[in-house]
């Protein structure tokens, strides 16, 4: 039997306009779904959505929506369902980081990072799940882009930590939240899982100190950073029927980094 990855209806992808999220948007479109991209402010988002639509012959639209704002999220989910058709799945992927030594971090930094990486994931997941419950939809699937940083503290040299305390703690929290949502929503038939990427060549990582990037690449057993598609393929698998018995789980495409 040939395994075929197909998606139906509309998939919501937060942070779906660039980086790992753009690869998820493309892979969802390739699998046959319409795609509602939620983005913050990048000027290329509408153009990227149009390109996906043309390439794969599906409906795709970019919605400017701050995921940390519950009202904005609720309105956007309603608009996406009306304009693109029934929402069947969510990739809650938007994420941000603030890199500073712990003693310099502020409450503002905390709210920025946890507002997107934890509350933002919750806002979008709650909006789609409430919608599914109201409509009697039983097959909702959610995948959250967490990070291998959920379990480790990253380094930039031997015993030299990268100072991103709120980022790593927000990823630990969101991986735990995935288990809680999976537990609560199993009764409705919804599945909730996490992808925990290792290093990936995106804007979040590019532009760093070349010596640090070289150290990090050498620390990965596979000897390189991942490409965006190597993260999105795991996410789209978890959204598909091929993963119909998987919930509350995590897939960690990290090139073996957390083996040690
Ligand atoms: N790159 C890595 O090595 C790596 C490793 C582990 C985990 N991850 C995780 O993977 C996910 C994607 O990361 P990436 O590297 O692809 O990041 P990226 O290239 O920096 O893109 C971040 C995305 O999040 C969106 N975003 C940020 N704040 C938002 C907000 N308030 N509301 C809505 N959207 C918002 C951005 O929208 P705009 O384009 O409009 O700014 C953008 O689409 C994140 O959750 C990240 O933590 C990345």
mmCIF file of C-alpha atoms and ligand atoms in Angstrom:
data_model
loop_
_atom_site.group_PDB
_atom_site.id
_atom_site.type_symbol
_atom_site.label_atom_id
_atom_site.label_comp_id
_atom_site.label_asym_id
_atom_site.label_seq_id
_atom_site.Cartn_x
_atom_site.Cartn_y
_atom_site.Cartn_z
ATOM 1 C CA UNK A 1 0.000 0.000 0.000
ATOM 2 C CA UNK A 2 1.334 3.463 -0.907
ATOM 3 C CA UNK A 3 1.006 5.904 1.991
ATOM 4 C CA UNK A 4 -0.616 9.098 0.779
ATOM 5 C CA UNK A 5 -0.588 12.321 2.756
ATOM 6 C CA UNK A 6 -3.771 14.284 2.043
ATOM 7 C CA UNK A 7 -5.406 17.205 3.864
ATOM 8 C CA UNK A 8 -8.923 18.573 3.382
ATOM 9 C CA UNK A 9 -10.628 21.878 4.181
ATOM 10 C CA UNK A 10 -8.688 24.838 5.556
ATOM 11 C CA UNK A 11 -5.556 24.633 7.703
ATOM 12 C CA UNK A 12 -4.694 27.659 9.870
ATOM 13 C CA UNK A 13 -0.933 28.254 10.118
ATOM 14 C CA UNK A 14 0.238 30.929 12.565
ATOM 15 C CA UNK A 15 3.575 32.430 11.575
ATOM 16 C CA UNK A 16 2.900 30.754 8.226
ATOM 17 C CA UNK A 17 4.429 33.505 6.061
ATOM 18 C CA UNK A 18 8.135 32.708 6.524
ATOM 19 C CA UNK A 19 10.622 30.247 7.973
ATOM 20 C CA UNK A 20 9.330 26.912 9.240
ATOM 21 C CA UNK A 21 5.734 28.206 9.080
ATOM 22 C CA UNK A 22 6.006 29.021 5.373
ATOM 23 C CA UNK A 23 7.199 25.454 4.735
ATOM 24 C CA UNK A 24 4.176 24.165 6.712
ATOM 25 C CA UNK A 25 1.842 26.412 4.657
ATOM 26 C CA UNK A 26 3.347 25.103 1.421
ATOM 27 C CA UNK A 27 3.186 21.457 2.495
ATOM 28 C CA UNK A 28 -0.454 21.828 3.595
ATOM 29 C CA UNK A 29 -1.305 23.365 0.194
ATOM 30 C CA UNK A 30 0.618 20.591 -1.573
ATOM 31 C CA UNK A 31 -1.457 18.044 0.380
ATOM 32 C CA UNK A 32 -4.639 19.693 -0.960
ATOM 33 C CA UNK A 33 -5.753 22.066 1.834
ATOM 34 C CA UNK A 34 -6.644 25.748 1.683
ATOM 35 C CA UNK A 35 -4.361 27.732 3.986
ATOM 36 C CA UNK A 36 -5.107 30.665 6.323
ATOM 37 C CA UNK A 37 -1.778 32.255 7.197
ATOM 38 C CA UNK A 38 -1.684 34.328 10.398
ATOM 39 C CA UNK A 39 1.260 36.752 10.501
ATOM 40 C CA UNK A 40 2.373 39.677 12.615
ATOM 41 C CA UNK A 41 3.767 42.420 10.345
ATOM 42 C CA UNK A 42 6.080 41.131 7.619
ATOM 43 C CA UNK A 43 5.359 42.994 4.340
ATOM 44 C CA UNK A 44 5.886 39.882 2.165
ATOM 45 C CA UNK A 45 3.122 37.820 3.828
ATOM 46 C CA UNK A 46 0.323 38.571 1.276
ATOM 47 C CA UNK A 47 2.706 37.944 -1.661
ATOM 48 C CA UNK A 48 3.873 34.634 -0.163
ATOM 49 C CA UNK A 49 0.249 33.555 0.320
ATOM 50 C CA UNK A 50 -0.571 34.419 -3.326
ATOM 51 C CA UNK A 51 2.408 32.420 -4.579
ATOM 52 C CA UNK A 52 1.293 29.311 -2.661
ATOM 53 C CA UNK A 53 -2.215 29.694 -4.036
ATOM 54 C CA UNK A 54 -0.947 29.904 -7.633
ATOM 55 C CA UNK A 55 1.566 27.065 -7.277
ATOM 56 C CA UNK A 56 -0.806 24.527 -5.711
ATOM 57 C CA UNK A 57 -4.235 25.702 -6.976
ATOM 58 C CA UNK A 58 -5.747 26.114 -3.488
ATOM 59 C CA UNK A 59 -7.212 29.128 -1.657
ATOM 60 C CA UNK A 60 -4.603 30.858 0.505
ATOM 61 C CA UNK A 61 -4.863 34.155 2.340
ATOM 62 C CA UNK A 62 -2.585 36.033 4.759
ATOM 63 C CA UNK A 63 -4.351 37.557 7.784
ATOM 64 C CA UNK A 64 -2.489 40.115 9.883
ATOM 65 C CA UNK A 65 -3.242 38.987 13.432
ATOM 66 C CA UNK A 66 -1.287 39.283 16.665
ATOM 67 C CA UNK A 67 -1.769 35.828 18.212
ATOM 68 C CA UNK A 68 -1.327 37.249 21.719
ATOM 69 C CA UNK A 69 -4.584 39.249 21.230
ATOM 70 C CA UNK A 70 -7.520 36.896 21.928
ATOM 71 C CA UNK A 71 -10.172 39.086 20.271
ATOM 72 C CA UNK A 72 -8.104 39.535 17.112
ATOM 73 C CA UNK A 73 -7.577 35.756 16.945
ATOM 74 C CA UNK A 74 -11.299 34.987 17.358
ATOM 75 C CA UNK A 75 -12.250 37.463 14.601
ATOM 76 C CA UNK A 76 -9.555 36.121 12.269
ATOM 77 C CA UNK A 77 -10.655 32.507 12.714
ATOM 78 C CA UNK A 78 -14.246 33.486 11.848
ATOM 79 C CA UNK A 79 -13.097 35.452 8.791
ATOM 80 C CA UNK A 80 -10.863 32.594 7.574
ATOM 81 C CA UNK A 81 -13.671 30.039 7.881
ATOM 82 C CA UNK A 82 -16.038 32.341 5.953
ATOM 83 C CA UNK A 83 -13.556 33.180 3.190
ATOM 84 C CA UNK A 84 -11.661 29.898 2.751
ATOM 85 C CA UNK A 85 -14.074 27.217 3.994
ATOM 86 C CA UNK A 86 -14.276 24.827 6.964
ATOM 87 C CA UNK A 87 -11.240 24.829 9.229
ATOM 88 C CA UNK A 88 -10.017 21.261 9.785
ATOM 89 C CA UNK A 89 -6.566 21.714 11.323
ATOM 90 C CA UNK A 90 -4.212 24.170 12.997
ATOM 91 C CA UNK A 91 -0.434 24.553 12.993
ATOM 92 C CA UNK A 92 0.305 26.897 15.925
ATOM 93 C CA UNK A 93 3.797 27.840 14.870
ATOM 94 C CA UNK A 94 4.403 31.584 15.550
ATOM 95 C CA UNK A 95 7.257 32.124 17.986
ATOM 96 C CA UNK A 96 9.603 34.878 19.208
ATOM 97 C CA UNK A 97 12.703 35.112 21.375
ATOM 98 C CA UNK A 98 14.496 37.761 23.433
ATOM 99 C CA UNK A 99 18.206 37.101 24.007
ATOM 100 C CA UNK A 100 19.617 38.841 27.098
ATOM 101 C CA UNK A 101 21.351 37.749 30.303
ATOM 102 C CA UNK A 102 18.783 36.762 32.934
ATOM 103 C CA UNK A 103 19.573 39.738 35.183
ATOM 104 C CA UNK A 104 18.660 42.138 32.343
ATOM 105 C CA UNK A 105 15.339 40.526 31.393
ATOM 106 C CA UNK A 106 12.209 42.612 32.088
ATOM 107 C CA UNK A 107 8.500 41.968 32.609
ATOM 108 C CA UNK A 108 7.992 43.416 29.134
ATOM 109 C CA UNK A 109 10.331 40.758 27.693
ATOM 110 C CA UNK A 110 8.415 38.077 29.598
ATOM 111 C CA UNK A 111 5.046 39.235 28.235
ATOM 112 C CA UNK A 112 6.436 39.491 24.697
ATOM 113 C CA UNK A 113 7.830 35.935 24.665
ATOM 114 C CA UNK A 114 5.162 34.142 26.696
ATOM 115 C CA UNK A 115 2.433 36.221 24.973
ATOM 116 C CA UNK A 116 3.297 34.636 21.615
ATOM 117 C CA UNK A 117 4.903 31.282 22.494
ATOM 118 C CA UNK A 118 2.395 30.168 25.150
ATOM 119 C CA UNK A 119 -0.681 32.435 25.293
ATOM 120 C CA UNK A 120 -0.597 32.892 21.494
ATOM 121 C CA UNK A 121 -0.645 29.123 20.934
ATOM 122 C CA UNK A 122 -3.456 28.771 23.476
ATOM 123 C CA UNK A 123 -5.536 31.590 21.909
ATOM 124 C CA UNK A 124 -5.484 30.052 18.440
ATOM 125 C CA UNK A 125 -6.001 26.477 19.679
ATOM 126 C CA UNK A 126 -8.948 27.553 21.857
ATOM 127 C CA UNK A 127 -10.545 29.531 19.005
ATOM 128 C CA UNK A 128 -10.457 26.597 16.555
ATOM 129 C CA UNK A 129 -11.440 23.979 19.170
ATOM 130 C CA UNK A 130 -14.479 26.000 20.338
ATOM 131 C CA UNK A 131 -15.489 26.371 16.736
ATOM 132 C CA UNK A 132 -15.172 22.588 16.137
ATOM 133 C CA UNK A 133 -17.183 21.788 19.256
ATOM 134 C CA UNK A 134 -19.958 24.215 18.217
ATOM 135 C CA UNK A 135 -20.070 22.689 14.708
ATOM 136 C CA UNK A 136 -19.847 19.056 15.855
ATOM 137 C CA UNK A 137 -16.584 18.522 13.942
ATOM 138 C CA UNK A 138 -14.842 15.426 15.355
ATOM 139 C CA UNK A 139 -11.538 15.217 13.501
ATOM 140 C CA UNK A 140 -9.751 18.438 14.463
ATOM 141 C CA UNK A 141 -5.963 18.197 14.512
ATOM 142 C CA UNK A 142 -3.536 20.654 16.118
ATOM 143 C CA UNK A 143 0.252 20.678 15.877
ATOM 144 C CA UNK A 144 2.316 23.115 17.931
ATOM 145 C CA UNK A 145 5.845 24.141 16.957
ATOM 146 C CA UNK A 146 7.639 23.895 20.278
ATOM 147 C CA UNK A 147 11.424 23.323 20.334
ATOM 148 C CA UNK A 148 14.108 20.941 21.542
ATOM 149 C CA UNK A 149 14.706 23.896 23.906
ATOM 150 C CA UNK A 150 11.684 22.595 25.850
ATOM 151 C CA UNK A 151 14.097 20.185 27.535
ATOM 152 C CA UNK A 152 17.575 21.673 27.244
ATOM 153 C CA UNK A 153 19.450 24.933 27.555
ATOM 154 C CA UNK A 154 21.268 25.803 24.295
ATOM 155 C CA UNK A 155 24.936 26.732 24.229
ATOM 156 C CA UNK A 156 27.196 28.917 22.104
ATOM 157 C CA UNK A 157 30.436 27.250 23.259
ATOM 158 C CA UNK A 158 31.517 24.688 25.822
ATOM 159 C CA UNK A 159 29.641 25.580 29.038
ATOM 160 C CA UNK A 160 28.632 28.926 27.512
ATOM 161 C CA UNK A 161 24.840 29.249 27.538
ATOM 162 C CA UNK A 162 22.847 31.231 25.003
ATOM 163 C CA UNK A 163 20.949 33.717 27.137
ATOM 164 C CA UNK A 164 17.323 33.120 26.173
ATOM 165 C CA UNK A 165 15.735 32.119 29.461
ATOM 166 C CA UNK A 166 12.155 33.138 28.624
ATOM 167 C CA UNK A 167 12.295 31.461 25.208
ATOM 168 C CA UNK A 168 13.363 28.077 26.586
ATOM 169 C CA UNK A 169 10.974 28.184 29.541
ATOM 170 C CA UNK A 170 8.083 29.147 27.220
ATOM 171 C CA UNK A 171 8.860 26.105 25.053
ATOM 172 C CA UNK A 172 8.936 23.826 28.116
ATOM 173 C CA UNK A 173 5.549 25.241 29.061
ATOM 174 C CA UNK A 174 4.025 24.879 25.612
ATOM 175 C CA UNK A 175 5.140 21.244 25.251
ATOM 176 C CA UNK A 176 3.423 20.561 28.573
ATOM 177 C CA UNK A 177 0.322 22.456 27.390
ATOM 178 C CA UNK A 178 0.151 20.161 24.341
ATOM 179 C CA UNK A 179 -0.262 17.183 26.678
ATOM 180 C CA UNK A 180 -2.979 18.978 28.679
ATOM 181 C CA UNK A 181 -4.946 19.968 25.559
ATOM 182 C CA UNK A 182 -4.596 16.434 24.147
ATOM 183 C CA UNK A 183 -5.972 15.049 27.416
ATOM 184 C CA UNK A 184 -8.921 17.481 27.592
ATOM 185 C CA UNK A 185 -9.911 17.331 23.940
ATOM 186 C CA UNK A 186 -9.582 13.584 23.257
ATOM 187 C CA UNK A 187 -13.263 13.262 24.240
ATOM 188 C CA UNK A 188 -14.124 15.439 21.202
ATOM 189 C CA UNK A 189 -11.895 13.414 18.861
ATOM 190 C CA UNK A 190 -9.320 16.224 18.497
ATOM 191 C CA UNK A 191 -5.624 15.365 18.412
ATOM 192 C CA UNK A 192 -2.931 17.720 19.731
ATOM 193 C CA UNK A 193 0.795 17.108 19.181
ATOM 194 C CA UNK A 194 4.102 18.969 19.131
ATOM 195 C CA UNK A 195 7.013 19.229 16.735
ATOM 196 C CA UNK A 196 10.191 20.131 18.608
ATOM 197 C CA UNK A 197 12.690 21.427 16.031
ATOM 198 C CA UNK A 198 16.395 21.455 16.562
ATOM 199 C CA UNK A 199 18.412 24.141 14.786
ATOM 200 C CA UNK A 200 16.866 25.280 11.518
ATOM 201 C CA UNK A 201 18.206 27.794 9.001
ATOM 202 C CA UNK A 202 15.589 30.567 9.410
ATOM 203 C CA UNK A 203 15.618 34.318 10.158
ATOM 204 C CA UNK A 204 15.509 33.399 13.870
ATOM 205 C CA UNK A 205 18.944 31.753 13.571
ATOM 206 C CA UNK A 206 20.570 33.424 10.528
ATOM 207 C CA UNK A 207 22.593 36.550 11.200
ATOM 208 C CA UNK A 208 24.077 35.080 14.371
ATOM 209 C CA UNK A 209 27.812 35.138 15.091
ATOM 210 C CA UNK A 210 29.400 32.780 12.479
ATOM 211 C CA UNK A 211 31.694 31.255 15.148
ATOM 212 C CA UNK A 212 28.687 30.382 17.321
ATOM 213 C CA UNK A 213 26.758 28.965 14.345
ATOM 214 C CA UNK A 214 29.797 26.852 13.426
ATOM 215 C CA UNK A 215 30.044 25.527 17.003
ATOM 216 C CA UNK A 216 26.330 24.705 16.997
ATOM 217 C CA UNK A 217 26.486 22.909 13.636
ATOM 218 C CA UNK A 218 29.425 20.821 14.844
ATOM 219 C CA UNK A 219 27.458 19.933 18.011
ATOM 220 C CA UNK A 220 24.709 18.273 15.955
ATOM 221 C CA UNK A 221 25.406 14.553 15.317
ATOM 222 C CA UNK A 222 24.199 14.936 11.706
ATOM 223 C CA UNK A 223 26.656 17.862 11.383
ATOM 224 C CA UNK A 224 24.296 20.504 9.992
ATOM 225 C CA UNK A 225 21.229 22.629 10.687
ATOM 226 C CA UNK A 226 17.884 21.408 9.331
ATOM 227 C CA UNK A 227 16.081 22.776 6.287
ATOM 228 C CA UNK A 228 12.562 24.150 6.803
ATOM 229 C CA UNK A 229 10.965 21.210 4.977
ATOM 230 C CA UNK A 230 12.592 18.786 7.437
ATOM 231 C CA UNK A 231 10.473 20.418 10.164
ATOM 232 C CA UNK A 232 7.282 20.970 8.149
ATOM 233 C CA UNK A 233 7.115 17.337 6.979
ATOM 234 C CA UNK A 234 6.812 16.226 10.630
ATOM 235 C CA UNK A 235 4.129 18.859 11.310
ATOM 236 C CA UNK A 236 2.029 17.971 8.274
ATOM 237 C CA UNK A 237 2.313 14.233 9.029
ATOM 238 C CA UNK A 238 0.911 14.910 12.537
ATOM 239 C CA UNK A 239 -2.002 16.887 11.036
ATOM 240 C CA UNK A 240 -2.880 14.111 8.594
ATOM 241 C CA UNK A 241 -4.902 10.915 8.970
ATOM 242 C CA UNK A 242 -1.613 8.979 8.832
ATOM 243 C CA UNK A 243 -1.248 10.098 12.482
ATOM 244 C CA UNK A 244 -4.853 9.285 13.459
ATOM 245 C CA UNK A 245 -3.812 7.404 16.644
ATOM 246 C CA UNK A 246 -1.140 9.909 17.726
ATOM 247 C CA UNK A 247 -2.072 12.523 20.331
ATOM 248 C CA UNK A 248 -0.234 14.178 23.221
ATOM 249 C CA UNK A 249 3.049 13.207 21.538
ATOM 250 C CA UNK A 250 6.071 14.986 20.200
ATOM 251 C CA UNK A 251 8.328 14.491 17.199
ATOM 252 C CA UNK A 252 11.791 16.022 17.555
ATOM 253 C CA UNK A 253 13.644 16.571 14.244
ATOM 254 C CA UNK A 254 16.943 17.711 15.831
ATOM 255 C CA UNK A 255 19.566 15.773 13.859
ATOM 256 C CA UNK A 256 20.302 13.787 17.023
ATOM 257 C CA UNK A 257 21.261 16.874 19.075
ATOM 258 C CA UNK A 258 19.487 15.783 22.258
ATOM 259 C CA UNK A 259 20.956 12.272 22.160
ATOM 260 C CA UNK A 260 23.816 13.602 24.361
HETATM 261 N N1 LIG B 1 14.638 28.265 13.659
HETATM 262 C C1 LIG B 1 14.959 27.395 14.599
HETATM 263 O O1 LIG B 1 16.123 26.977 14.723
HETATM 264 C C2 LIG B 1 13.911 26.892 15.553
HETATM 265 C C3 LIG B 1 14.260 25.878 16.444
HETATM 266 C C4 LIG B 1 13.298 25.397 17.327
HETATM 267 C C5 LIG B 1 12.017 25.903 17.309
HETATM 268 N N2 LIG B 1 11.699 26.904 16.444
HETATM 269 C C6 LIG B 1 10.324 27.404 16.493
HETATM 270 O O2 LIG B 1 9.745 27.317 15.212
HETATM 271 C C7 LIG B 1 8.740 28.332 15.058
HETATM 272 C C8 LIG B 1 9.022 29.098 13.781
HETATM 273 O O3 LIG B 1 10.320 29.632 13.911
HETATM 274 P P1 LIG B 1 11.130 30.274 12.684
HETATM 275 O O4 LIG B 1 12.560 30.015 12.955
HETATM 276 O O5 LIG B 1 10.522 29.887 11.403
HETATM 277 O O6 LIG B 1 10.859 31.812 13.018
HETATM 278 P P2 LIG B 1 10.899 33.138 12.141
HETATM 279 O O7 LIG B 1 11.479 32.889 10.797
HETATM 280 O O8 LIG B 1 11.518 34.160 13.031
HETATM 281 O O9 LIG B 1 9.329 33.442 11.976
HETATM 282 C C9 LIG B 1 8.533 33.756 13.090
HETATM 283 C C10 LIG B 1 7.100 33.766 12.639
HETATM 284 O O10 LIG B 1 6.236 34.058 13.761
HETATM 285 C C11 LIG B 1 5.359 35.138 13.391
HETATM 286 N N3 LIG B 1 5.018 35.923 14.578
HETATM 287 C C12 LIG B 1 5.844 36.460 15.499
HETATM 288 N N4 LIG B 1 5.129 37.125 16.438
HETATM 289 C C13 LIG B 1 3.818 36.991 16.110
HETATM 290 C C14 LIG B 1 2.600 37.447 16.670
HETATM 291 N N5 LIG B 1 2.572 38.203 17.790
HETATM 292 N N6 LIG B 1 1.443 37.130 16.049
HETATM 293 C C15 LIG B 1 1.443 36.381 14.903
HETATM 294 N N7 LIG B 1 2.572 35.908 14.331
HETATM 295 C C16 LIG B 1 3.738 36.213 14.918
HETATM 296 C C17 LIG B 1 6.173 35.966 12.400
HETATM 297 O O11 LIG B 1 5.305 36.816 11.635
HETATM 298 P P3 LIG B 1 5.956 38.028 10.728
HETATM 299 O O12 LIG B 1 6.596 37.342 9.557
HETATM 300 O O13 LIG B 1 4.798 38.870 10.342
HETATM 301 O O14 LIG B 1 6.942 38.730 11.615
HETATM 302 C C18 LIG B 1 6.831 34.846 11.592
HETATM 303 O O15 LIG B 1 5.928 34.313 10.654
HETATM 304 C C19 LIG B 1 8.822 29.190 16.322
HETATM 305 O O16 LIG B 1 7.835 28.799 17.239
HETATM 306 C C20 LIG B 1 10.203 28.869 16.866
HETATM 307 O O17 LIG B 1 10.293 29.072 18.261
HETATM 308 C C21 LIG B 1 12.614 27.414 15.568
#
